[in-house]
PDB file of C-alpha atoms and ligand atoms in Angstrom:
ATOM      1  CA  UNK A   1       0.000   0.000   0.000  1.00 91.00           C
ATOM      2  CA  UNK A   2       1.116   3.544  -0.707  1.00 94.00           C
ATOM      3  CA  UNK A   3       1.242   5.191   2.746  1.00 95.00           C
ATOM      4  CA  UNK A   4       2.053   8.629   1.411  1.00 96.00           C
ATOM      5  CA  UNK A   5      -1.113   8.596  -0.692  1.00 97.00           C
ATOM      6  CA  UNK A   6      -3.091   7.287   2.275  1.00 98.00           C
ATOM      7  CA  UNK A   7      -2.031  10.311   4.323  1.00 97.00           C
ATOM      8  CA  UNK A   8      -3.135  12.667   1.513  1.00 98.00           C
ATOM      9  CA  UNK A   9      -6.491  10.876   1.246  1.00 98.00           C
ATOM     10  CA  UNK A  10      -6.981  11.247   4.998  1.00 98.00           C
ATOM     11  CA  UNK A  11      -6.139  14.977   5.031  1.00 98.00           C
ATOM     12  CA  UNK A  12      -8.438  15.698   2.099  1.00 98.00           C
ATOM     13  CA  UNK A  13     -11.302  13.781   3.721  1.00 98.00           C
ATOM     14  CA  UNK A  14     -10.830  15.675   6.994  1.00 97.00           C
ATOM     15  CA  UNK A  15     -10.813  19.017   5.145  1.00 97.00           C
ATOM     16  CA  UNK A  16     -14.074  18.091   3.441  1.00 97.00           C
ATOM     17  CA  UNK A  17     -15.614  16.981   6.754  1.00 97.00           C
ATOM     18  CA  UNK A  18     -16.161  13.423   5.580  1.00 97.00           C
ATOM     19  CA  UNK A  19     -16.682  11.337   8.735  1.00 97.00           C
ATOM     20  CA  UNK A  20     -13.756   8.931   8.360  1.00 98.00           C
ATOM     21  CA  UNK A  21     -12.764   6.518  11.106  1.00 98.00           C
ATOM     22  CA  UNK A  22     -11.013   8.210  14.025  1.00 97.00           C
ATOM     23  CA  UNK A  23      -7.399   7.335  14.844  1.00 97.00           C
ATOM     24  CA  UNK A  24      -8.131   5.785  18.248  1.00 97.00           C
ATOM     25  CA  UNK A  25     -10.964   3.659  16.792  1.00 98.00           C
ATOM     26  CA  UNK A  26      -8.669   2.448  14.026  1.00 98.00           C
ATOM     27  CA  UNK A  27      -6.014   1.535  16.600  1.00 98.00           C
ATOM     28  CA  UNK A  28      -8.458  -0.680  18.491  1.00 98.00           C
ATOM     29  CA  UNK A  29      -9.634  -2.434  15.322  1.00 98.00           C
ATOM     30  CA  UNK A  30      -6.012  -2.880  14.299  1.00 97.00           C
ATOM     31  CA  UNK A  31      -5.268  -4.639  17.587  1.00 96.00           C
ATOM     32  CA  UNK A  32      -8.030  -7.160  16.860  1.00 96.00           C
ATOM     33  CA  UNK A  33      -7.461  -7.678  13.159  1.00 96.00           C
ATOM     34  CA  UNK A  34      -3.662  -7.874  13.172  1.00 93.00           C
ATOM     35  CA  UNK A  35      -3.978 -11.089  15.164  1.00 87.00           C
ATOM     36  CA  UNK A  36      -6.911 -12.475  13.188  1.00 90.00           C
ATOM     37  CA  UNK A  37      -5.477 -11.938   9.707  1.00 94.00           C
ATOM     38  CA  UNK A  38      -8.964 -11.950   8.181  1.00 98.00           C
ATOM     39  CA  UNK A  39      -9.395 -13.317   4.724  1.00 98.00           C
ATOM     40  CA  UNK A  40     -12.618 -11.481   4.033  1.00 98.00           C
ATOM     41  CA  UNK A  41     -13.948  -8.232   5.479  1.00 98.00           C
ATOM     42  CA  UNK A  42     -17.345  -6.646   4.803  1.00 98.00           C
ATOM     43  CA  UNK A  43     -17.668  -2.890   5.302  1.00 98.00           C
ATOM     44  CA  UNK A  44     -20.990  -1.037   5.272  1.00 98.00           C
ATOM     45  CA  UNK A  45     -20.283   2.644   4.474  1.00 98.00           C
ATOM     46  CA  UNK A  46     -17.220   3.233   2.259  1.00 98.00           C
ATOM     47  CA  UNK A  47     -17.331   7.049   2.049  1.00 98.00           C
ATOM     48  CA  UNK A  48     -14.105   7.859   0.139  1.00 98.00           C
ATOM     49  CA  UNK A  49     -12.450   4.535   0.933  1.00 98.00           C
ATOM     50  CA  UNK A  50     -10.207   5.632   3.794  1.00 98.00           C
ATOM     51  CA  UNK A  51     -11.059   2.915   6.348  1.00 98.00           C
ATOM     52  CA  UNK A  52     -11.172   0.164   3.703  1.00 98.00           C
ATOM     53  CA  UNK A  53      -7.705   1.169   2.487  1.00 98.00           C
ATOM     54  CA  UNK A  54      -6.442   1.094   6.094  1.00 98.00           C
ATOM     55  CA  UNK A  55      -7.968  -2.360   6.657  1.00 98.00           C
ATOM     56  CA  UNK A  56      -6.094  -3.858   3.686  1.00 98.00           C
ATOM     57  CA  UNK A  57      -3.008  -3.845   5.923  1.00 97.00           C
ATOM     58  CA  UNK A  58      -4.614  -6.393   8.244  1.00 97.00           C
ATOM     59  CA  UNK A  59      -5.749  -8.874   5.583  1.00 98.00           C
ATOM     60  CA  UNK A  60      -4.209 -12.292   5.064  1.00 97.00           C
ATOM     61  CA  UNK A  61      -2.159 -12.667   1.917  1.00 93.00           C
ATOM     62  CA  UNK A  62      -4.992 -13.304  -0.511  1.00 94.00           C
ATOM     63  CA  UNK A  63      -7.599 -11.487   1.526  1.00 97.00           C
ATOM     64  CA  UNK A  64     -10.132  -8.980   0.220  1.00 98.00           C
ATOM     65  CA  UNK A  65     -12.675  -6.405   1.341  1.00 98.00           C
ATOM     66  CA  UNK A  66     -16.223  -5.875   0.079  1.00 98.00           C
ATOM     67  CA  UNK A  67     -17.530  -2.402   0.885  1.00 98.00           C
ATOM     68  CA  UNK A  68     -20.906  -0.749   0.217  1.00 98.00           C
ATOM     69  CA  UNK A  69     -21.625   2.935  -0.546  1.00 98.00           C
ATOM     70  CA  UNK A  70     -24.756   4.606  -1.878  1.00 98.00           C
ATOM     71  CA  UNK A  71     -23.456   8.125  -2.586  1.00 98.00           C
ATOM     72  CA  UNK A  72     -22.425   8.277  -6.255  1.00 98.00           C
ATOM     73  CA  UNK A  73     -19.850  11.043  -5.800  1.00 98.00           C
ATOM     74  CA  UNK A  74     -18.217   9.259  -2.896  1.00 98.00           C
ATOM     75  CA  UNK A  75     -18.063   5.988  -4.825  1.00 98.00           C
ATOM     76  CA  UNK A  76     -16.269   7.822  -7.598  1.00 98.00           C
ATOM     77  CA  UNK A  77     -13.760   9.356  -5.205  1.00 98.00           C
ATOM     78  CA  UNK A  78     -13.303   6.064  -3.342  1.00 98.00           C
ATOM     79  CA  UNK A  79     -12.384   4.324  -6.592  1.00 98.00           C
ATOM     80  CA  UNK A  80      -9.793   7.005  -7.362  1.00 98.00           C
ATOM     81  CA  UNK A  81      -8.380   6.799  -3.848  1.00 98.00           C
ATOM     82  CA  UNK A  82      -8.176   2.999  -3.889  1.00 98.00           C
ATOM     83  CA  UNK A  83      -6.231   3.221  -7.108  1.00 98.00           C
ATOM     84  CA  UNK A  84      -3.878   5.888  -5.749  1.00 98.00           C
ATOM     85  CA  UNK A  85      -3.257   3.796  -2.658  1.00 98.00           C
ATOM     86  CA  UNK A  86      -2.463   0.825  -4.928  1.00 98.00           C
ATOM     87  CA  UNK A  87      -4.937  -1.585  -3.345  1.00 98.00           C
ATOM     88  CA  UNK A  88      -7.382  -2.082  -6.266  1.00 97.00           C
ATOM     89  CA  UNK A  89      -6.796  -5.816  -6.148  1.00 97.00           C
ATOM     90  CA  UNK A  90      -8.008  -5.979  -2.533  1.00 98.00           C
ATOM     91  CA  UNK A  91     -11.170  -3.842  -2.429  1.00 98.00           C
ATOM     92  CA  UNK A  92     -14.457  -4.396  -4.201  1.00 98.00           C
ATOM     93  CA  UNK A  93     -17.098  -1.650  -3.993  1.00 98.00           C
ATOM     94  CA  UNK A  94     -20.821  -2.422  -4.159  1.00 98.00           C
ATOM     95  CA  UNK A  95     -22.603   0.716  -5.336  1.00 98.00           C
ATOM     96  CA  UNK A  96     -26.036   1.339  -3.880  1.00 98.00           C
ATOM     97  CA  UNK A  97     -28.082   1.231  -0.711  1.00 98.00           C
ATOM     98  CA  UNK A  98     -26.837  -1.377   1.740  1.00 98.00           C
ATOM     99  CA  UNK A  99     -30.433  -2.090   2.728  1.00 98.00           C
ATOM    100  CA  UNK A 100     -31.006  -3.422  -0.781  1.00 98.00           C
ATOM    101  CA  UNK A 101     -27.553  -4.837  -1.464  1.00 98.00           C
ATOM    102  CA  UNK A 102     -26.924  -6.797   1.749  1.00 98.00           C
ATOM    103  CA  UNK A 103     -29.761  -9.317   1.226  1.00 98.00           C
ATOM    104  CA  UNK A 104     -28.275 -10.152  -2.206  1.00 98.00           C
ATOM    105  CA  UNK A 105     -24.839 -11.068  -0.798  1.00 98.00           C
ATOM    106  CA  UNK A 106     -24.294 -14.685   0.145  1.00 96.00           C
ATOM    107  CA  UNK A 107     -20.699 -14.847   1.271  1.00 97.00           C
ATOM    108  CA  UNK A 108     -19.021 -15.515   4.590  1.00 98.00           C
ATOM    109  CA  UNK A 109     -16.870 -12.913   6.325  1.00 98.00           C
ATOM    110  CA  UNK A 110     -14.301 -13.002   9.122  1.00 98.00           C
ATOM    111  CA  UNK A 111     -15.052  -9.410  10.110  1.00 98.00           C
ATOM    112  CA  UNK A 112     -17.808  -6.874   9.461  1.00 98.00           C
ATOM    113  CA  UNK A 113     -17.429  -3.111   9.966  1.00 98.00           C
ATOM    114  CA  UNK A 114     -20.744  -1.281  10.272  1.00 98.00           C
ATOM    115  CA  UNK A 115     -20.311   2.466   9.602  1.00 98.00           C
ATOM    116  CA  UNK A 116     -23.355   3.803   7.730  1.00 98.00           C
ATOM    117  CA  UNK A 117     -26.906   5.093   8.436  1.00 97.00           C
ATOM    118  CA  UNK A 118     -27.379   4.875  12.210  1.00 96.00           C
ATOM    119  CA  UNK A 119     -31.109   4.282  11.867  1.00 96.00           C
ATOM    120  CA  UNK A 120     -30.362   1.031  10.045  1.00 98.00           C
ATOM    121  CA  UNK A 121     -27.949  -0.530  12.539  1.00 98.00           C
ATOM    122  CA  UNK A 122     -30.371  -3.265  13.745  1.00 98.00           C
ATOM    123  CA  UNK A 123     -30.924  -4.308  10.122  1.00 98.00           C
ATOM    124  CA  UNK A 124     -27.184  -4.231   9.395  1.00 98.00           C
ATOM    125  CA  UNK A 125     -26.635  -6.405  12.473  1.00 98.00           C
ATOM    126  CA  UNK A 126     -29.132  -8.974  11.270  1.00 98.00           C
ATOM    127  CA  UNK A 127     -27.391  -9.184   7.897  1.00 98.00           C
ATOM    128  CA  UNK A 128     -23.924  -9.259   9.504  1.00 98.00           C
ATOM    129  CA  UNK A 129     -24.987 -12.166  11.741  1.00 98.00           C
ATOM    130  CA  UNK A 130     -26.229 -14.059   8.691  1.00 98.00           C
ATOM    131  CA  UNK A 131     -22.856 -13.758   6.957  1.00 98.00           C
ATOM    132  CA  UNK A 132     -20.304 -13.806   9.771  1.00 98.00           C
ATOM    133  CA  UNK A 133     -18.112 -16.891  10.217  1.00 97.00           C
ATOM    134  CA  UNK A 134     -17.863 -18.693  13.555  1.00 96.00           C
ATOM    135  CA  UNK A 135     -15.381 -16.813  15.750  1.00 96.00           C
ATOM    136  CA  UNK A 136     -15.723 -13.737  13.499  1.00 98.00           C
ATOM    137  CA  UNK A 137     -16.027 -10.161  14.800  1.00 98.00           C
ATOM    138  CA  UNK A 138     -18.598  -7.465  14.125  1.00 98.00           C
ATOM    139  CA  UNK A 139     -17.526  -3.853  14.757  1.00 98.00           C
ATOM    140  CA  UNK A 140     -20.054  -1.006  14.823  1.00 98.00           C
ATOM    141  CA  UNK A 141     -18.721   2.563  14.703  1.00 98.00           C
ATOM    142  CA  UNK A 142     -20.453   5.666  16.130  1.00 97.00           C
ATOM    143  CA  UNK A 143     -22.409   3.451  18.505  1.00 97.00           C
ATOM    144  CA  UNK A 144     -22.461   6.085  21.277  1.00 94.00           C
ATOM    145  CA  UNK A 145     -23.248   8.939  18.868  1.00 91.00           C
ATOM    146  CA  UNK A 146     -21.800  11.980  20.647  1.00 86.00           C
ATOM    147  CA  UNK A 147     -22.887  10.548  23.978  1.00 85.00           C
ATOM    148  CA  UNK A 148     -26.620  10.745  23.116  1.00 86.00           C
ATOM    149  CA  UNK A 149     -27.069   6.973  23.211  1.00 87.00           C
ATOM    150  CA  UNK A 150     -26.238   6.479  26.888  1.00 85.00           C
ATOM    151  CA  UNK A 151     -27.826   9.732  28.087  1.00 83.00           C
ATOM    152  CA  UNK A 152     -31.549  10.406  28.529  1.00 77.00           C
ATOM    153  CA  UNK A 153     -31.508  12.272  25.216  1.00 67.00           C
ATOM    154  CA  UNK A 154     -34.735  11.731  23.301  1.00 68.00           C
ATOM    155  CA  UNK A 155     -35.641  14.984  21.609  1.00 69.00           C
ATOM    156  CA  UNK A 156     -34.388  16.424  18.341  1.00 69.00           C
ATOM    157  CA  UNK A 157     -34.388  15.028  14.852  1.00 68.00           C
ATOM    158  CA  UNK A 158     -31.681  12.476  15.650  1.00 80.00           C
ATOM    159  CA  UNK A 159     -34.228  10.579  17.745  1.00 87.00           C
ATOM    160  CA  UNK A 160     -34.606   7.677  15.290  1.00 89.00           C
ATOM    161  CA  UNK A 161     -30.845   7.220  15.029  1.00 92.00           C
ATOM    162  CA  UNK A 162     -30.472   7.192  18.816  1.00 92.00           C
ATOM    163  CA  UNK A 163     -33.335   4.735  19.264  1.00 92.00           C
ATOM    164  CA  UNK A 164     -31.843   2.344  16.709  1.00 96.00           C
ATOM    165  CA  UNK A 165     -28.342   2.561  18.157  1.00 96.00           C
ATOM    166  CA  UNK A 166     -29.825   1.698  21.569  1.00 95.00           C
ATOM    167  CA  UNK A 167     -31.667  -1.204  19.964  1.00 97.00           C
ATOM    168  CA  UNK A 168     -28.384  -2.428  18.440  1.00 98.00           C
ATOM    169  CA  UNK A 169     -26.640  -2.354  21.833  1.00 98.00           C
ATOM    170  CA  UNK A 170     -29.549  -4.198  23.425  1.00 97.00           C
ATOM    171  CA  UNK A 171     -29.512  -6.920  20.758  1.00 98.00           C
ATOM    172  CA  UNK A 172     -25.779  -7.558  20.842  1.00 98.00           C
ATOM    173  CA  UNK A 173     -25.795  -7.549  24.648  1.00 97.00           C
ATOM    174  CA  UNK A 174     -28.673  -9.997  24.941  1.00 97.00           C
ATOM    175  CA  UNK A 175     -27.590 -12.365  22.151  1.00 97.00           C
ATOM    176  CA  UNK A 176     -26.163 -15.477  23.880  1.00 97.00           C
ATOM    177  CA  UNK A 177     -23.962 -16.229  20.841  1.00 96.00           C
ATOM    178  CA  UNK A 178     -22.109 -12.931  21.100  1.00 98.00           C
ATOM    179  CA  UNK A 179     -19.476 -11.629  23.447  1.00 98.00           C
ATOM    180  CA  UNK A 180     -19.753  -7.836  23.266  1.00 98.00           C
ATOM    181  CA  UNK A 181     -17.787  -4.847  24.518  1.00 97.00           C
ATOM    182  CA  UNK A 182     -18.803  -1.215  24.054  1.00 97.00           C
ATOM    183  CA  UNK A 183     -15.765   1.090  24.013  1.00 97.00           C
ATOM    184  CA  UNK A 184     -15.738   4.862  24.387  1.00 96.00           C
ATOM    185  CA  UNK A 185     -13.067   5.351  21.736  1.00 96.00           C
ATOM    186  CA  UNK A 186     -13.834   7.868  18.993  1.00 95.00           C
ATOM    187  CA  UNK A 187     -17.604   8.168  18.678  1.00 96.00           C
ATOM    188  CA  UNK A 188     -18.098   4.804  20.405  1.00 97.00           C
ATOM    189  CA  UNK A 189     -17.244   1.349  19.077  1.00 98.00           C
ATOM    190  CA  UNK A 190     -19.176  -1.880  19.665  1.00 98.00           C
ATOM    191  CA  UNK A 191     -17.128  -5.055  19.260  1.00 98.00           C
ATOM    192  CA  UNK A 192     -19.020  -8.361  19.150  1.00 98.00           C
ATOM    193  CA  UNK A 193     -17.247 -11.695  18.901  1.00 98.00           C
ATOM    194  CA  UNK A 194     -19.244 -14.654  17.590  1.00 97.00           C
ATOM    195  CA  UNK A 195     -18.884 -17.586  19.975  1.00 91.00           C
TER     196      UNK A 195
HETATM  197  N1  SAH B   1     -16.066   3.942   6.690  1.00 88.79           N
HETATM  198  C1  SAH B   1     -15.673   5.258   6.200  1.00 88.79           C
HETATM  199  C2  SAH B   1     -16.658   6.337   6.637  1.00 88.79           C
HETATM  200  C3  SAH B   1     -18.080   6.058   6.283  1.00 88.79           C
HETATM  201  S1  SAH B   1     -19.108   7.479   6.537  1.00 88.79           S
HETATM  202  C4  SAH B   1     -14.307   5.591   6.735  1.00 88.79           C
HETATM  203  O1  SAH B   1     -14.107   5.423   7.953  1.00 88.79           O
HETATM  204  O2  SAH B   1     -13.439   6.013   5.971  1.00 88.79           O
HETATM  205  C5  SAH B   1     -20.672   6.740   6.230  1.00 88.79           C
HETATM  206  C6  SAH B   1     -20.974   6.484   4.759  1.00 88.79           C
HETATM  207  O3  SAH B   1     -22.071   5.600   4.718  1.00 88.79           O
HETATM  208  C7  SAH B   1     -21.381   7.728   3.988  1.00 88.79           C
HETATM  209  O4  SAH B   1     -20.526   7.925   2.891  1.00 88.79           O
HETATM  210  C8  SAH B   1     -22.809   7.439   3.528  1.00 88.79           C
HETATM  211  O5  SAH B   1     -23.083   7.892   2.218  1.00 88.79           O
HETATM  212  C9  SAH B   1     -22.852   5.918   3.582  1.00 88.79           C
HETATM  213  N2  SAH B   1     -24.181   5.348   3.826  1.00 88.79           N
HETATM  214  C10 SAH B   1     -25.082   5.720   4.763  1.00 88.79           C
HETATM  215  N3  SAH B   1     -26.157   4.939   4.723  1.00 88.79           N
HETATM  216  C11 SAH B   1     -25.945   4.034   3.725  1.00 88.79           C
HETATM  217  C12 SAH B   1     -26.728   2.972   3.178  1.00 88.79           C
HETATM  218  N4  SAH B   1     -27.941   2.683   3.651  1.00 88.79           N
HETATM  219  N5  SAH B   1     -26.194   2.268   2.154  1.00 88.79           N
HETATM  220  C13 SAH B   1     -24.968   2.558   1.663  1.00 88.79           C
HETATM  221  N6  SAH B   1     -24.200   3.558   2.140  1.00 88.79           N
HETATM  222  C14 SAH B   1     -24.678   4.287   3.151  1.00 88.79           C
HETATM  223 MG1   MG B   2     -17.907   6.231  11.607  1.00 88.79          MG
END
């Protein structure tokens, strides 16, 4: 991978206020995935490809990443970035709404990274559980959403997002097949290991 290009991609995304993965969140995921050496990763929410490009470093030798993005402009930029970073052979982008695309995928993944519409997290979880391999890990970014999720916050237009993020936490916590931690890194990260 071309690290110099990766740094440029990161700076440009930050300047344009694209919500890329935060450094401390990436460090935690790195700690998990460096050991696992996943062969296949599924990402929901590509944006401009920054996190997917970072994740290529953790893949096993012939590993690959499938990532989904619905914003046409971002897909275009992600493709350019993936090329610049020299990881085209490792990342496959599905263009469109993950709500429609996920049910059409029938592959197995070692890790899933959920990082898209917060109101859809329970649905993304259901699809991730269908496709995750035994002993795989599901990460969900922005799970604490600026602290709203664990506070008594229930006004405002973000209400649906907050309700669905709470529902996600409840489901992963109550599922007897999952071992879950909720970390306060970045905007909150849920890590669920399939047992
Ligand atoms: N993972 C990226 C950041 C993703 S930001 C990184 O860390 O670099 C979230 C992205 O999810 C946005 O680009 C948004 O367009 C996309 N998104 C939101 N809801 C989606 C959906 N239902 N289907 C596909 N993409 C979605
Ligand atoms: Mg995020």
